[in-house]
Amino acid sequence: MKFIKRIKFVFKFWKFLPFLRDYFLSREVSTGKKLFPIAAGLLYIFLPLDLVPDFLSIFGFTDDIVVTSLVLQQMVKMAPESLKEKYKVLEE
């Protein structure tokens, strides 16, 4: 069930663009919470660890999608209540 929820989450990524902007510009979000997704993204880019190699077509990108969705979901959880309320649709 969680896998299906994550796939739906990825297809709604375009809805995250305004949330991401507000998340990083918000004074309510601490610097540490802003650095987490940046650090996670850089760590994932620079560490050549893939659960499934990318050359295996669509299956190779599955772990990339899972990691991306986990980081985005964590950002939503760490967001202040005002952003959660503004972007209710992201928590579904």
GROMACS .gro file of C-alpha atoms in nm:
model
   92
    1MET     CA    1   0.000   0.000   0.000
    2LYS     CA    2   0.284   0.241   0.082
    3PHE     CA    3   0.445   0.176  -0.257
    4ILE     CA    4   0.126   0.276  -0.439
    5LYS     CA    5   0.096   0.584  -0.219
    6ARG     CA    6   0.455   0.682  -0.309
    7ILE     CA    7   0.389   0.636  -0.681
    8LYS     CA    8   0.086   0.867  -0.657
    9PHE     CA    9   0.303   1.110  -0.460
   10VAL     CA   10   0.558   1.121  -0.743
   11PHE     CA   11   0.294   1.191  -1.005
   12LYS     CA   12   0.183   1.493  -0.802
   13PHE     CA   13   0.538   1.636  -0.798
   14TRP     CA   14   0.440   1.944  -1.002
   15LYS     CA   15   0.214   2.043  -0.711
   16PHE     CA   16   0.524   2.059  -0.493
   17LEU     CA   17   0.687   2.347  -0.674
   18PRO     CA   18   0.493   2.623  -0.490
   19PHE     CA   19   0.534   2.430  -0.163
   20LEU     CA   20   0.910   2.401  -0.215
   21ARG     CA   21   0.936   2.773  -0.284
   22ASP     CA   22   0.738   2.861   0.028
   23TYR     CA   23   0.924   2.602   0.237
   24PHE     CA   24   1.267   2.746   0.154
   25LEU     CA   25   1.155   3.110   0.180
   26SER     CA   26   0.957   3.070   0.502
   27ARG     CA   27   1.094   3.225   0.819
   28GLU     CA   28   0.900   2.960   1.015
   29VAL     CA   29   1.123   2.681   0.881
   30SER     CA   30   1.454   2.653   1.065
   31THR     CA   31   1.783   2.651   0.878
   32GLY     CA   32   1.842   2.289   0.980
   33LYS     CA   33   1.512   2.182   0.828
   34LYS     CA   34   1.601   2.369   0.510
   35LEU     CA   35   1.943   2.204   0.493
   36PHE     CA   36   1.806   1.851   0.533
   37PRO     CA   37   1.661   1.811   0.180
   38ILE     CA   38   1.964   1.983   0.028
   39ALA     CA   39   2.205   1.757   0.216
   40ALA     CA   40   1.998   1.447   0.135
   41GLY     CA   41   1.991   1.538  -0.234
   42LEU     CA   42   2.363   1.608  -0.252
   43LEU     CA   43   2.445   1.292  -0.059
   44TYR     CA   44   2.232   1.085  -0.295
   45ILE     CA   45   2.386   1.246  -0.603
   46PHE     CA   46   2.746   1.205  -0.491
   47LEU     CA   47   2.719   0.856  -0.343
   48PRO     CA   48   2.711   0.606  -0.628
   49LEU     CA   49   2.479   0.370  -0.441
   50ASP     CA   50   2.179   0.249  -0.634
   51LEU     CA   51   1.959  -0.037  -0.524
   52VAL     CA   52   1.887  -0.107  -0.889
   53PRO     CA   53   2.135   0.016  -1.156
   54ASP     CA   54   1.995   0.296  -1.373
   55PHE     CA   55   2.087   0.119  -1.697
   56LEU     CA   56   1.805  -0.131  -1.630
   57SER     CA   57   1.557   0.112  -1.785
   58ILE     CA   58   1.246   0.191  -1.584
   59PHE     CA   59   1.343  -0.039  -1.299
   60GLY     CA   60   1.667   0.149  -1.247
   61PHE     CA   61   1.486   0.471  -1.171
   62THR     CA   62   1.257   0.311  -0.914
   63ASP     CA   63   1.499   0.363  -0.627
   64ASP     CA   64   1.551   0.723  -0.739
   65ILE     CA   65   1.176   0.780  -0.725
   66VAL     CA   66   1.150   0.618  -0.382
   67VAL     CA   67   1.433   0.828  -0.236
   68THR     CA   68   1.291   1.148  -0.386
   69SER     CA   69   0.944   1.077  -0.253
   70LEU     CA   70   1.083   0.996   0.093
   71VAL     CA   71   1.267   1.329   0.109
   72LEU     CA   72   0.960   1.521  -0.010
   73GLN     CA   73   0.735   1.343   0.238
   74GLN     CA   74   0.979   1.422   0.518
   75MET     CA   75   0.976   1.788   0.417
   76VAL     CA   76   0.596   1.793   0.439
   77LYS     CA   77   0.615   1.639   0.787
   78MET     CA   78   0.873   1.896   0.901
   79ALA     CA   79   0.685   2.192   0.754
   80PRO     CA   80   0.516   2.436   0.991
   81GLU     CA   81   0.142   2.406   1.038
   82SER     CA   82   0.078   2.718   0.830
   83LEU     CA   83   0.236   2.554   0.522
   84LYS     CA   84   0.062   2.223   0.590
   85GLU     CA   85  -0.270   2.402   0.606
   86LYS     CA   86  -0.199   2.602   0.289
   87TYR     CA   87  -0.100   2.286   0.096
   88LYS     CA   88  -0.345   2.030   0.240
   89VAL     CA   89  -0.356   1.845  -0.090
   90LEU     CA   90   0.007   1.732  -0.047
   91GLU     CA   91  -0.068   1.526   0.263
   92GLU     CA   92  -0.330   1.307   0.097
   0.00000   0.00000   0.00000
